[in-house]
Amino acid sequence: MFTRSDFSVWGILKKCIGLELSKITMPIVFNEPLSFLQRITEYMEHIYLVHRASRQPQALERMQCVAAFAVSAVASQWERTGKPFNPLLGETYELIREDLGFRFISEQVSHHPPVSAFYSEGLCQDFLFHGSIYPKLKFWGKSVEAEPRGTITLELLRHNEAYTWTNPTCCVHNVIIGKLWIEQYGTVEILNHRTGDKCVLHFRPCGLFGKELHKVEGHIQDKNKKKLFIIYGKWTECLWGIDPAAYESFRKQERRGEPPRKAQSGISMEDADTEVVDAVPEVQDTVQVIPGSRLLWRINTRPPNSAQMYNFTSFTVSLNELQTGMEKILAPTDCRLRPDIRSMENGNMDLASQEKERLEEKQREARRERAKEDTEWQTRWFHQGRNPHTGTPDWLYSGGYFERDFSGCPDIY
């Protein structure tokens, strides 16, 4: 990646305090060489948790796996201070990972407001995972806040179960001066529509002295609000779960000041590989593990030179890979064929900047043409409808992408 220190973000951002950032053109140096459609695909990195959920006979165990998956889906955001490229209207991204047992397709279905729709299915017909995301970005003087509006739906087909939730808010601090760092906060509620079980997860804001940084705490309850399971950990590290009675007795001991039975300490990322971890906010004390807890999920170690590569995970690094012969089968709208992102990945920043401007102008020109002819933009792989489980407006997959008839695809590059 390139150093950003020579650029004054302030010069650009002071014009937009309190405004929505999707309408502002940022210099390419603040980007990372991926499209937002590829960033969404990173939800799939820990898809083994969904396969595991599908194999569990009990609803409580399934919810534990789904909760771990929902937290793991935002884990790749840690330290990711580069902004993904805004997708062009009609842009698509597909990913087939036979080794991980899924295929995935997304499309930019709206430009103002920017809406990205995605759909994924298990290659063994065990799950469907879909949703549409409208990231609302706000600039607050020192930080940029991204609130990902839109419902995420996971269907476990063998159990005839659907789970829905929305992601937490993500905030990038010190955008003007100082070291950039990221936190996520807000409450995520995952509902099992068949049983009425609900998992409530609180992503804690940093708080004074960074005590709460990256913490996630919550519980699973049944439809009568009886607590069945306690979940705790950090979205940057790992997630543990424990029976409520054991949790309460541990907390009681703590309050009485008794030395608790020796808790096995969670293995920290630092122990695993000193090369990989970059000290961000000071408090990287790892999760204190309560005796009797089960590990639900642990983050994958990042590649050793991740800090020089936009803090990408190993999964992320592969997303823009264009293997030999791939362009013959990809849709012509696929992000991997997008010239500005490709130029940036190749290290040619000037060409990337020119291409980004050219593509944005081409998009504006196409919009003017449609206005002149009074025609509406037609999405290709998704249509507007209602989420079958929540009844709220959503973008639904129309099917047919993997039959690979790309004859009517728009020319956006």
Coordinates of C-alpha atoms in Angstrom, one line a residue:
M1 CA 0.0 0.0 0.0
F2 CA 1.0 3.7 -0.4
T3 CA 1.6 6.0 2.4
R4 CA -1.3 8.4 3.0
S5 CA 0.7 10.8 5.2
D6 CA 1.2 13.4 2.4
F7 CA -2.5 13.9 1.9
S8 CA -4.6 16.2 3.9
V9 CA -7.9 14.5 4.6
W10 CA -9.0 17.6 6.4
G11 CA -8.9 19.7 3.2
I12 CA -11.5 17.3 1.8
L13 CA -13.6 16.5 4.8
K14 CA -14.0 20.0 6.3
K15 CA -16.5 20.7 3.5
C16 CA -18.7 17.8 4.6
I17 CA -19.2 17.8 8.4
G18 CA -22.5 16.2 9.1
L19 CA -23.1 15.3 5.4
E20 CA -23.5 11.9 3.9
L21 CA -20.2 10.8 2.5
S22 CA -21.5 8.6 -0.4
K23 CA -21.8 11.8 -2.6
I24 CA -18.2 13.0 -2.0
T25 CA -15.4 12.0 -4.3
M26 CA -12.3 11.0 -2.2
P27 CA -8.8 10.8 -3.6
I28 CA -7.9 7.2 -4.5
V29 CA -5.1 7.2 -1.9
F30 CA -7.7 6.7 0.8
N31 CA -9.0 3.6 -0.9
E32 CA -8.1 -0.1 -0.7
P33 CA -8.0 -2.0 -4.0
L34 CA -11.3 -3.8 -3.6
S35 CA -14.9 -2.9 -4.3
F36 CA -17.5 -2.7 -1.6
L37 CA -19.1 -5.8 -3.2
Q38 CA -15.9 -7.7 -2.5
R39 CA -15.8 -6.3 1.1
I40 CA -19.3 -7.9 1.6
T41 CA -18.0 -11.2 0.4
E42 CA -15.7 -11.3 3.4
Y43 CA -18.7 -12.3 5.5
M44 CA -18.0 -15.7 4.0
E45 CA -14.5 -16.2 5.5
H46 CA -15.7 -18.2 8.5
I47 CA -18.5 -20.0 6.6
Y48 CA -17.5 -23.3 8.3
L49 CA -19.6 -22.0 11.3
V50 CA -22.7 -22.2 9.1
H51 CA -21.9 -25.7 8.0
R52 CA -21.4 -26.6 11.6
A53 CA -24.7 -25.0 12.6
S54 CA -26.4 -27.1 10.0
R55 CA -25.1 -30.3 11.5
Q56 CA -26.3 -29.5 15.1
P57 CA -29.5 -31.4 16.2
Q58 CA -30.4 -28.8 18.9
A59 CA -31.7 -25.3 18.2
L60 CA -29.6 -23.8 21.0
E61 CA -26.3 -25.2 19.5
R62 CA -27.4 -23.9 16.1
M63 CA -27.9 -20.4 17.5
Q64 CA -24.5 -20.5 19.1
C65 CA -22.9 -21.2 15.7
V66 CA -25.0 -18.5 14.0
A67 CA -24.1 -16.0 16.6
A68 CA -20.4 -16.8 16.1
F69 CA -20.8 -16.4 12.4
A70 CA -22.5 -13.0 12.7
V71 CA -19.6 -11.8 14.9
S72 CA -16.9 -13.4 12.6
A73 CA -18.5 -11.6 9.6
V74 CA -17.3 -8.2 10.9
A75 CA -13.9 -9.4 12.2
S76 CA -12.1 -8.7 9.0
Q77 CA -12.9 -5.0 9.5
W78 CA -10.3 -4.8 12.3
E79 CA -7.5 -2.3 11.2
R80 CA -9.1 -2.0 7.8
T81 CA -8.9 1.8 7.5
G82 CA -8.8 1.9 3.7
K83 CA -12.2 2.7 2.0
P84 CA -13.4 0.2 -0.5
F85 CA -14.3 1.5 -3.9
N86 CA -18.0 2.5 -4.4
P87 CA -19.5 -0.1 -6.8
L88 CA -20.8 1.3 -10.1
L89 CA -24.4 0.7 -10.8
G90 CA -24.8 -2.8 -12.3
E91 CA -21.4 -4.0 -11.0
T92 CA -21.3 -7.6 -9.9
Y93 CA -19.0 -9.9 -8.0
E94 CA -19.1 -13.7 -7.9
L95 CA -17.1 -16.1 -5.8
I96 CA -17.2 -19.9 -6.0
R97 CA -15.2 -21.7 -3.3
E98 CA -15.6 -25.5 -3.6
D99 CA -13.1 -26.0 -0.7
L100 CA -15.4 -23.9 1.6
G101 CA -18.6 -25.3 0.1
F102 CA -20.4 -22.1 -1.2
R103 CA -21.0 -19.9 -4.2
F104 CA -21.8 -16.2 -3.9
I105 CA -23.1 -13.5 -6.2
S106 CA -23.7 -9.8 -5.5
E107 CA -24.9 -6.8 -7.6
Q108 CA -25.0 -3.0 -7.1
V109 CA -28.7 -2.5 -7.5
S110 CA -29.0 1.2 -6.7
H111 CA -26.6 4.1 -6.9
H112 CA -28.5 6.9 -4.9
P113 CA -28.8 5.6 -2.3
P114 CA -26.0 3.0 -2.8
V115 CA -27.5 -0.4 -2.2
S116 CA -25.6 -3.7 -2.6
A117 CA -27.5 -7.0 -2.8
F118 CA -26.0 -10.4 -2.3
Y119 CA -27.0 -14.1 -2.3
S120 CA -25.0 -17.2 -1.4
E121 CA -25.8 -20.8 -1.3
G122 CA -24.2 -23.9 0.1
L123 CA -22.9 -26.3 -2.5
C124 CA -24.4 -29.2 -0.5
Q125 CA -27.8 -27.4 -0.3
D126 CA -27.4 -26.9 3.4
F127 CA -27.9 -23.1 3.6
L128 CA -28.9 -19.8 1.8
F129 CA -27.4 -16.5 3.0
H130 CA -28.7 -13.3 1.5
G131 CA -29.4 -9.6 2.1
S132 CA -29.0 -6.1 0.9
I133 CA -26.8 -3.4 2.5
Y134 CA -27.1 0.3 2.3
P135 CA -24.1 1.7 4.2
K136 CA -24.9 5.2 5.6
L137 CA -21.6 7.1 6.1
K138 CA -21.5 10.1 8.4
F139 CA -18.5 12.4 9.1
W140 CA -18.3 13.7 12.7
G141 CA -15.3 16.0 12.7
K142 CA -12.7 13.4 14.0
S143 CA -14.3 10.2 12.9
V144 CA -16.3 8.6 10.1
E145 CA -19.2 6.4 11.1
A146 CA -20.7 3.7 8.8
E147 CA -24.1 2.3 9.7
P148 CA -24.8 -0.7 7.6
R149 CA -28.6 -0.6 7.1
G150 CA -30.3 -3.6 5.7
T151 CA -31.3 -7.1 6.9
I152 CA -29.1 -10.1 6.7
T153 CA -30.9 -13.5 6.4
L154 CA -29.4 -17.0 6.9
E155 CA -31.6 -20.0 6.1
L156 CA -30.6 -23.5 7.4
L157 CA -32.5 -25.6 4.9
R158 CA -32.3 -29.0 6.7
H159 CA -33.9 -27.5 9.7
N160 CA -36.4 -25.3 7.8
E161 CA -35.0 -22.4 9.9
A162 CA -34.4 -18.7 9.1
Y163 CA -32.3 -16.3 11.1
T164 CA -32.2 -12.5 10.5
W165 CA -30.1 -9.7 11.9
T166 CA -28.4 -6.4 11.1
N167 CA -24.7 -5.6 11.5
P168 CA -23.2 -3.2 14.1
T169 CA -22.1 0.3 13.4
C170 CA -18.4 0.7 12.4
C171 CA -16.4 3.8 13.3
V172 CA -13.0 4.9 12.0
H173 CA -11.3 7.3 14.4
N174 CA -8.6 9.9 13.8
V175 CA -9.4 10.5 10.2
I176 CA -7.8 13.9 10.4
I177 CA -4.6 13.4 12.4
G178 CA -3.1 10.6 14.5
K179 CA -3.2 6.8 14.0
L180 CA -6.5 5.6 12.5
W181 CA -8.3 2.9 14.5
I182 CA -11.6 1.2 14.3
E183 CA -14.4 0.2 16.7
Q184 CA -17.8 -1.4 16.2
Y185 CA -20.7 -0.7 18.4
G186 CA -24.4 -1.2 18.7
T187 CA -26.8 -4.1 19.5
V188 CA -27.2 -7.0 17.1
E189 CA -30.3 -9.1 17.6
I190 CA -30.4 -12.5 15.8
L191 CA -33.9 -14.0 15.6
N192 CA -34.7 -17.7 14.9
H193 CA -38.1 -17.3 13.1
R194 CA -39.1 -20.9 13.7
T195 CA -38.5 -21.3 17.4
G196 CA -38.6 -17.6 18.6
D197 CA -35.2 -18.0 20.2
K198 CA -33.2 -14.8 20.1
C199 CA -29.5 -13.9 20.5
V200 CA -28.8 -10.4 21.7
L201 CA -25.2 -9.3 21.3
H202 CA -23.9 -5.9 22.6
F203 CA -20.8 -4.6 20.7
R204 CA -19.4 -2.3 23.3
P205 CA -18.1 1.2 22.4
C206 CA -14.5 1.8 23.5
G207 CA -15.4 3.8 26.7
L208 CA -12.9 5.7 28.9
F209 CA -9.4 4.4 28.9
G210 CA -10.3 1.8 26.2
K211 CA -11.5 -0.7 28.8
E212 CA -14.4 -2.0 26.7
L213 CA -12.6 -1.9 23.3
H214 CA -13.7 -4.6 20.9
K215 CA -15.8 -6.4 23.5
V216 CA -18.9 -8.3 22.6
E217 CA -21.3 -9.6 25.3
G218 CA -24.7 -11.1 25.1
H219 CA -27.0 -14.0 25.6
I220 CA -29.3 -16.4 23.9
Q221 CA -32.9 -16.4 25.2
D222 CA -36.0 -18.5 24.3
K223 CA -39.3 -17.0 23.2
N224 CA -40.3 -16.5 26.8
K225 CA -37.1 -14.4 27.4
K226 CA -35.5 -17.1 29.6
K227 CA -31.7 -16.9 29.3
L228 CA -30.3 -20.2 27.9
F229 CA -26.7 -19.3 27.2
I230 CA -24.2 -16.4 27.8
I231 CA -21.8 -15.3 25.1
Y232 CA -18.7 -13.1 25.6
G233 CA -15.4 -12.2 23.8
K234 CA -14.0 -9.7 21.3
W235 CA -14.9 -9.4 17.7
T236 CA -11.2 -9.0 16.9
E237 CA -10.2 -12.2 18.6
C238 CA -12.5 -14.9 19.8
L239 CA -16.0 -15.7 21.2
W240 CA -16.8 -17.9 24.2
G241 CA -20.0 -19.2 25.6
I242 CA -21.1 -20.6 29.0
D243 CA -24.2 -21.8 30.9
P244 CA -26.0 -18.9 32.7
A245 CA -25.7 -20.5 36.1
A246 CA -22.0 -21.0 35.9
Y247 CA -21.6 -17.4 34.6
E248 CA -23.6 -16.0 37.5
S249 CA -21.7 -18.0 40.2
F250 CA -18.4 -16.8 38.7
R251 CA -19.6 -13.2 38.7
K252 CA -20.8 -13.6 42.3
Q253 CA -17.3 -14.8 43.4
E254 CA -15.8 -11.9 41.6
R255 CA -18.0 -9.4 43.4
R256 CA -17.2 -11.0 46.8
G257 CA -13.5 -10.6 45.9
E258 CA -12.7 -14.3 46.2
P259 CA -9.9 -15.3 43.9
P260 CA -11.8 -17.2 41.2
R261 CA -10.8 -20.7 40.4
K262 CA -7.8 -20.4 38.0
A263 CA -9.4 -19.4 34.7
Q264 CA -7.6 -20.8 31.7
S265 CA -6.6 -17.7 29.9
G266 CA -7.6 -17.4 26.3
I267 CA -4.7 -18.0 24.0
S268 CA -4.0 -14.5 22.7
M269 CA -3.1 -13.7 19.1
E270 CA 0.1 -12.3 20.5
D271 CA 1.2 -15.7 21.8
A272 CA 0.3 -17.3 18.5
D273 CA 2.5 -15.1 16.3
T274 CA 4.3 -12.0 17.4
E275 CA 4.9 -10.8 13.9
V276 CA 1.3 -10.4 12.9
V277 CA -0.3 -8.2 15.6
D278 CA 0.0 -4.5 15.3
A279 CA -0.5 -2.6 18.5
V280 CA -3.5 -0.4 17.9
P281 CA -5.3 1.1 20.9
E282 CA -3.3 0.3 24.0
V283 CA -5.7 -2.1 25.6
Q284 CA -5.1 -5.5 24.0
D285 CA -5.6 -7.5 27.1
T286 CA -7.1 -10.7 25.9
V287 CA -10.4 -12.2 26.9
Q288 CA -10.6 -13.5 30.4
V289 CA -12.0 -17.0 30.0
I290 CA -14.5 -18.1 32.7
P291 CA -14.0 -21.7 33.8
G292 CA -16.4 -24.1 32.0
S293 CA -16.7 -21.9 28.9
R294 CA -16.7 -23.3 25.3
L295 CA -14.8 -21.7 22.5
L296 CA -17.3 -20.8 19.8
W297 CA -15.0 -19.1 17.3
R298 CA -11.4 -17.8 16.9
I299 CA -10.1 -15.4 14.3
N300 CA -7.8 -16.6 11.6
T301 CA -4.2 -15.4 11.9
R302 CA -3.5 -12.7 9.3
P303 CA -0.6 -13.2 6.8
P304 CA 2.7 -11.9 8.3
N305 CA 3.0 -8.9 5.9
S306 CA -0.7 -8.0 6.2
A307 CA 0.1 -4.5 7.6
Q308 CA 1.8 -3.6 4.4
M309 CA -1.1 -4.9 2.4
Y310 CA -4.1 -2.8 3.6
N311 CA -4.4 -5.2 6.6
F312 CA -6.1 -7.8 4.4
T313 CA -6.7 -11.3 5.7
S314 CA -5.6 -14.3 3.6
F315 CA -9.2 -14.7 2.4
T316 CA -9.4 -11.1 1.3
V317 CA -6.1 -11.1 -0.5
S318 CA -7.5 -13.7 -2.9
L319 CA -10.7 -11.9 -3.7
N320 CA -9.5 -9.8 -6.7
E321 CA -7.4 -12.7 -8.1
L322 CA -7.9 -13.0 -11.9
Q323 CA -6.9 -16.6 -12.8
T324 CA -6.0 -17.6 -16.3
G325 CA -9.1 -18.2 -18.4
M326 CA -11.4 -16.6 -15.8
E327 CA -12.4 -13.6 -17.9
K328 CA -14.0 -16.0 -20.4
I329 CA -16.5 -17.2 -17.8
L330 CA -17.0 -14.1 -15.6
A331 CA -19.8 -11.6 -16.2
P332 CA -18.4 -8.5 -18.0
T333 CA -19.6 -6.5 -14.9
D334 CA -17.4 -8.4 -12.4
C335 CA -15.2 -6.3 -10.1
R336 CA -12.1 -8.3 -11.0
L337 CA -12.4 -6.7 -14.5
R338 CA -12.7 -3.1 -13.1
P339 CA -9.7 -1.1 -14.4
D340 CA -9.3 1.4 -11.6
I341 CA -9.1 -1.2 -8.9
R342 CA -6.8 -3.4 -11.0
S343 CA -4.5 -0.5 -11.7
M344 CA -4.3 0.3 -7.9
E345 CA -3.6 -3.3 -7.1
N346 CA -0.8 -3.2 -9.7
G347 CA 0.6 -0.1 -7.9
N348 CA -0.2 2.4 -10.7
M349 CA -1.9 5.1 -8.7
D350 CA -2.0 7.7 -11.5
L351 CA -3.7 5.4 -13.9
A352 CA -6.1 4.2 -11.2
S353 CA -7.1 7.8 -10.5
Q354 CA -7.7 8.5 -14.2
E355 CA -9.7 5.3 -14.6
K356 CA -11.8 6.0 -11.6
E357 CA -12.7 9.4 -12.9
R358 CA -13.4 8.0 -16.4
L359 CA -15.7 5.3 -15.0
E360 CA -17.6 7.7 -12.7
E361 CA -18.1 10.1 -15.7
K362 CA -19.3 7.2 -17.9
Q363 CA -21.8 6.3 -15.2
R364 CA -23.1 9.9 -15.0
E365 CA -23.4 10.0 -18.8
A366 CA -25.5 6.8 -18.8
R367 CA -27.7 8.3 -16.1
R368 CA -28.2 11.5 -18.2
E369 CA -29.1 9.3 -21.3
R370 CA -31.7 7.4 -19.3
A371 CA -33.2 10.6 -18.0
K372 CA -33.4 11.9 -21.6
E373 CA -35.2 8.8 -22.8
D374 CA -37.2 8.6 -19.6
T375 CA -36.1 4.9 -19.0
E376 CA -35.6 3.3 -15.6
W377 CA -32.4 1.3 -14.8
Q378 CA -33.1 -2.4 -14.9
T379 CA -31.3 -4.6 -12.3
R380 CA -30.1 -7.9 -13.7
W381 CA -29.9 -10.6 -11.0
F382 CA -32.0 -9.1 -8.1
H383 CA -35.5 -7.6 -7.8
Q384 CA -37.2 -5.6 -5.2
G385 CA -39.6 -7.4 -2.9
R386 CA -40.3 -8.2 0.7
N387 CA -38.1 -10.3 2.9
P388 CA -40.1 -13.6 3.3
H389 CA -39.3 -13.8 7.1
T390 CA -39.5 -10.2 8.3
G391 CA -41.9 -8.7 5.7
T392 CA -39.6 -5.6 5.3
P393 CA -38.5 -4.3 1.9
D394 CA -35.5 -6.2 0.5
W395 CA -33.7 -7.1 -2.7
L396 CA -34.3 -10.8 -3.6
Y397 CA -32.1 -12.9 -5.9
S398 CA -33.9 -13.6 -9.2
G399 CA -31.8 -16.6 -10.0
G400 CA -30.0 -17.7 -13.2
Y401 CA -26.6 -16.0 -12.7
F402 CA -24.7 -19.3 -12.7
E403 CA -26.3 -20.4 -16.0
R404 CA -23.9 -17.7 -17.4
D405 CA -26.0 -16.1 -20.0
F406 CA -24.4 -12.6 -19.9
S407 CA -25.7 -11.3 -23.2
G408 CA -27.8 -8.5 -21.8
C409 CA -25.2 -7.2 -19.3
P410 CA -24.6 -3.4 -19.3
D411 CA -21.2 -2.0 -20.5
I412 CA -20.1 -0.2 -17.3
Y413 CA -16.3 -0.4 -17.7

